[in-house]
Short mmCIF file of C-alpha atoms in Angstrom, two decimals:
data_model
loop_
_atom_site.label_atom_id
_atom_site.label_comp_id
_atom_site.label_asym_id
_atom_site.label_seq_id
_atom_site.Cartn_x
_atom_site.Cartn_y
_atom_site.Cartn_z
CA MET A 14 59.07 -82.12 -9.77
CA LYS A 15 61.07 -78.89 -9.59
CA LYS A 16 59.53 -77.53 -12.78
CA LEU A 17 55.99 -78.17 -11.52
CA THR A 18 56.74 -76.51 -8.19
CA ALA A 19 58.35 -73.52 -9.86
CA LEU A 20 55.44 -73.02 -12.22
CA LEU A 21 52.75 -73.26 -9.60
CA LEU A 22 54.62 -71.01 -7.17
CA ALA A 23 55.10 -68.48 -9.97
CA CYS A 24 51.35 -67.92 -10.34
CA ILE A 25 50.56 -64.29 -9.56
CA LEU A 26 47.40 -62.22 -9.36
CA LEU A 27 46.25 -60.00 -12.19
CA LEU A 28 43.91 -57.18 -11.18
CA GLY A 29 41.94 -55.77 -14.08
CA CYS A 30 42.48 -56.32 -17.79
CA VAL A 31 39.81 -59.03 -17.99
CA SER A 32 37.10 -59.61 -20.56
CA ALA A 33 33.61 -58.85 -19.30
CA LEU A 34 30.45 -60.54 -20.53
CA ALA A 35 27.01 -59.03 -20.10
CA ASP A 36 25.33 -62.44 -19.85
CA ASP A 37 24.24 -63.89 -16.52
CA THR A 38 25.26 -67.40 -17.55
CA PHE A 39 28.22 -68.99 -19.29
CA THR A 40 27.38 -71.61 -21.89
CA LEU A 41 29.69 -74.50 -22.69
CA ARG A 42 29.38 -76.83 -25.68
CA ASN A 43 25.92 -78.22 -26.48
CA GLY A 44 24.24 -75.78 -24.11
CA VAL A 45 25.88 -77.28 -21.02
CA HIS A 46 26.11 -74.93 -18.00
CA PHE A 47 28.17 -74.95 -14.84
CA GLY A 48 26.16 -76.16 -11.86
CA GLU A 49 24.35 -78.89 -13.79
CA THR A 50 24.32 -82.50 -12.65
CA MET A 51 25.95 -85.40 -14.44
CA ASP A 52 22.56 -86.65 -15.62
CA GLN A 53 21.79 -83.25 -17.13
CA VAL A 54 25.13 -83.15 -18.92
CA LYS A 55 24.66 -86.67 -20.28
CA LEU A 56 21.41 -85.60 -21.93
CA LYS A 57 23.19 -82.75 -23.73
CA GLU A 58 26.53 -84.30 -24.69
CA THR A 59 26.45 -85.54 -28.30
CA LEU A 60 29.73 -87.49 -28.27
CA PRO A 61 29.56 -91.15 -27.22
CA LEU A 62 30.19 -91.49 -23.49
CA SER A 63 33.18 -93.57 -22.40
CA THR A 64 32.42 -96.92 -20.84
CA GLN A 65 36.06 -97.40 -19.81
CA TYR A 66 36.68 -94.23 -17.79
CA GLY A 67 34.72 -92.14 -15.33
CA ASP A 68 33.07 -92.43 -11.92
CA GLU A 69 30.41 -90.63 -9.89
CA HIS A 70 32.37 -87.37 -10.09
CA ASN A 71 33.95 -87.60 -13.56
CA LEU A 72 32.35 -88.03 -16.97
CA TYR A 73 34.43 -88.79 -20.07
CA THR A 74 33.54 -89.06 -23.72
CA ASP A 75 35.09 -91.16 -26.45
CA ARG A 76 37.03 -89.35 -29.15
CA GLY A 77 35.00 -87.32 -31.59
CA SER A 78 34.70 -84.01 -33.41
CA VAL A 79 34.59 -80.85 -31.27
CA ALA A 80 34.64 -77.35 -32.80
CA THR A 81 35.62 -78.97 -36.16
CA PHE A 82 38.67 -80.64 -34.58
CA PRO A 83 38.78 -84.45 -34.82
CA LYS A 84 39.81 -86.95 -32.14
CA VAL A 85 38.86 -84.81 -29.14
CA GLU A 86 38.06 -86.31 -25.73
CA VAL A 87 35.88 -84.26 -23.37
CA TRP A 88 36.11 -84.54 -19.59
CA TYR A 89 33.50 -83.14 -17.20
CA ARG A 90 34.27 -82.82 -13.48
CA PHE A 91 31.63 -82.53 -10.76
CA LYS A 92 31.93 -81.34 -7.16
CA GLU A 93 32.15 -84.24 -4.72
CA ASP A 94 29.87 -82.55 -2.17
CA THR A 95 27.16 -81.20 -4.48
CA GLY A 96 27.50 -83.26 -7.65
CA LYS A 97 27.44 -80.04 -9.70
CA LEU A 98 29.59 -79.37 -12.77
CA TYR A 99 32.54 -77.05 -12.12
CA GLU A 100 35.07 -77.91 -14.85
CA MET A 101 35.18 -79.06 -18.45
CA ARG A 102 38.33 -79.96 -20.35
CA TRP A 103 38.97 -81.25 -23.80
CA SER A 104 42.13 -82.99 -24.92
CA MET A 105 42.84 -82.90 -28.64
CA ASN A 106 45.48 -84.20 -31.02
CA GLN A 107 46.03 -87.22 -28.83
CA GLY A 108 49.57 -88.28 -29.55
CA VAL A 109 50.35 -86.56 -32.88
CA THR A 110 53.97 -86.46 -34.01
CA ASP A 111 53.46 -83.59 -36.46
CA LYS A 112 54.65 -80.47 -34.65
CA SER A 113 53.49 -78.10 -37.38
CA THR A 114 49.93 -79.43 -37.33
CA ASN A 115 49.85 -79.15 -33.54
CA GLU A 116 51.11 -75.57 -33.70
CA ALA A 117 48.58 -74.61 -36.39
CA ASP A 118 45.72 -76.03 -34.32
CA PHE A 119 46.88 -74.06 -31.28
CA GLU A 120 46.98 -70.82 -33.28
CA LYS A 121 43.53 -71.50 -34.73
CA LEU A 122 42.10 -72.03 -31.25
CA HIS A 123 43.93 -69.02 -29.84
CA LYS A 124 42.51 -66.80 -32.57
CA ALA A 125 38.98 -68.10 -31.97
CA LEU A 126 39.16 -67.69 -28.18
CA THR A 127 40.60 -64.19 -28.50
CA SER A 128 37.87 -63.22 -30.93
CA LYS A 129 35.16 -64.43 -28.53
CA TYR A 130 36.60 -63.49 -25.11
CA GLY A 131 39.07 -60.69 -25.84
CA ASP A 132 42.82 -60.51 -25.31
CA GLU A 133 44.43 -63.15 -23.14
CA LEU A 134 45.80 -62.25 -19.72
CA GLY A 135 49.30 -62.16 -21.13
CA TYR A 136 51.43 -64.02 -18.59
CA ASP A 137 54.68 -65.53 -19.82
CA ASP A 138 58.03 -66.88 -18.60
CA GLY A 139 56.35 -69.60 -16.54
CA SER A 140 53.94 -67.30 -14.70
CA CYS A 141 50.19 -67.76 -14.69
CA TYR A 142 46.98 -66.43 -13.15
CA ILE A 143 46.45 -67.27 -9.48
CA ILE A 144 43.44 -69.46 -10.35
CA THR A 145 44.52 -72.54 -12.31
CA GLY A 146 42.47 -75.34 -13.82
CA GLY A 147 42.91 -78.91 -14.96
CA ALA A 148 44.11 -78.07 -18.48
CA LEU A 149 47.28 -76.37 -17.22
CA ASN A 150 47.80 -78.52 -14.13
CA GLY A 151 47.37 -81.70 -16.15
CA ALA A 152 49.88 -80.60 -18.79
CA VAL A 153 52.45 -79.52 -16.19
CA THR A 154 52.08 -82.76 -14.25
CA ILE A 155 52.42 -85.13 -17.21
CA THR A 156 55.34 -83.28 -18.82
CA ASN A 157 57.26 -83.20 -15.56
CA LEU A 158 56.46 -86.86 -14.94
CA TYR A 159 57.97 -87.94 -18.24
CA SER A 160 60.98 -85.64 -18.03
CA THR A 161 61.91 -86.82 -14.52
CA MET A 162 60.85 -90.48 -14.32
CA PHE A 163 62.49 -91.68 -17.55
CA GLU A 164 66.26 -91.48 -17.98
CA SER A 165 65.87 -90.15 -21.52
CA GLY A 166 62.38 -88.77 -21.00
CA VAL A 167 61.27 -85.41 -22.36
CA GLY A 168 58.32 -83.16 -21.62
CA LYS A 169 57.56 -79.47 -21.87
CA VAL A 170 54.70 -76.97 -21.97
CA ILE A 171 55.38 -75.13 -25.24
CA ASP A 172 52.59 -72.56 -25.48
CA TYR A 173 50.03 -71.33 -22.97
CA ALA A 174 47.24 -68.74 -23.03
CA GLU A 175 44.58 -67.98 -20.41
CA TRP A 176 41.51 -65.84 -19.89
CA ASP A 177 39.46 -64.75 -16.86
CA VAL A 178 35.90 -64.30 -18.11
CA PRO A 179 33.52 -62.70 -15.57
CA PHE A 180 29.78 -63.28 -15.83
CA GLY A 181 26.71 -63.20 -13.63
CA ASN A 182 27.09 -61.94 -10.06
CA GLY A 183 30.69 -62.45 -8.95
CA GLU A 184 31.16 -65.56 -11.09
CA HIS A 185 34.04 -66.30 -13.45
CA VAL A 186 35.34 -68.86 -15.92
CA LYS A 187 39.07 -69.51 -16.17
CA ILE A 188 39.82 -70.56 -19.75
CA GLU A 189 43.15 -72.27 -20.47
CA LEU A 190 44.73 -73.21 -23.78
CA VAL A 191 47.86 -75.37 -23.45
CA ARG A 192 50.19 -76.95 -26.01
CA HIS A 193 52.71 -79.50 -24.75
CA TYR A 194 54.68 -82.60 -25.63
CA TYR A 195 56.13 -85.59 -23.78
CA GLY A 196 57.65 -89.01 -24.36
CA SER A 197 59.89 -91.61 -22.75
CA LYS A 198 62.65 -90.49 -25.15
CA PRO A 199 62.98 -87.68 -27.72
CA SER A 200 62.21 -89.91 -30.72
CA GLU A 201 58.91 -90.93 -29.10
CA ALA A 202 57.74 -87.45 -28.10
CA LYS A 203 54.18 -86.61 -29.12
CA TYR A 204 52.25 -83.35 -29.10
CA TYR A 205 49.01 -82.51 -27.33
CA ILE A 206 46.61 -79.62 -26.76
CA ASN A 207 44.38 -79.10 -23.71
CA VAL A 208 41.49 -76.63 -23.55
CA GLY A 209 39.96 -76.06 -20.13
CA TYR A 210 37.00 -74.18 -18.62
CA THR A 211 36.98 -73.87 -14.82
CA TYR A 212 34.24 -72.17 -12.78
CA PHE A 213 35.18 -69.98 -9.81
CA THR A 214 33.74 -67.10 -7.80
CA ASP A 215 34.98 -63.85 -6.30
CA ALA A 216 35.15 -65.70 -2.97
CA ASP A 217 37.40 -68.38 -4.51
CA LEU A 218 39.65 -65.66 -5.89
CA ASP A 219 39.86 -63.90 -2.51
CA ALA A 220 40.71 -67.20 -0.82
CA ALA A 221 43.48 -67.89 -3.33
CA VAL A 222 44.94 -64.42 -2.83
CA ASN A 223 44.83 -64.77 0.96
CA GLU A 224 46.50 -68.19 0.81
CA LYS A 225 49.25 -66.82 -1.42
CA ASN A 226 49.79 -63.88 0.95
CA ASP A 227 49.89 -66.22 3.96
CA ASP A 228 52.51 -68.37 2.24
CA GLU A 229 54.61 -65.35 1.36
CA ASN A 230 54.36 -64.01 4.93
CA ALA A 231 55.39 -67.40 6.33
CA ILE A 232 58.47 -67.37 4.12
CA MET A 233 59.40 -63.80 5.06
CA ASN A 234 58.91 -64.51 8.77
CA ASP A 235 61.31 -67.43 8.70
CA ILE A 236 64.18 -65.96 6.73
#
């Protein structure tokens, strides 16, 4: 898990250079909003809901068309203490072997997200914003799992873009666009794209910064 550890430890804080929205709310697909309950989201989601996956804190859909892309699965996550929606992720191109199609879909999504939310934060070389969501964490976890657990396994995050979109009063949405591949051996590698929307507040950001500073101080004090 060295790659996962290195990536997560490399996350650094960006101050400024974010896209601002004048709206007081952030709207997800089908008019879904953060803070809604699972029952409210079920009434709005137009894709068939999965009967195989999900529990009281997670809602999954079956594959369907999202933003003109076929075979997309949507995952809603709800806070365990309040039951309110705080994250939405969609996984597309489930297991395609065509690298060029996967790359073209990533570029199409990147162009659309940039047009709507402004320039991405611009991290590279394994670094990322201090707030991370399930789209990135999920891709890092699964690619490292395959590349370390299987003798001939492969896995890698190929492309990554992220946005911090402020709205309302001290509220934000972390948007992540991730392209990755993995397989038990090179000939079986398949390509995937994750798109994630994670709600957080100024207080969450401050807490993340303080935790990072505490960790850095603990390292410096012991060396």
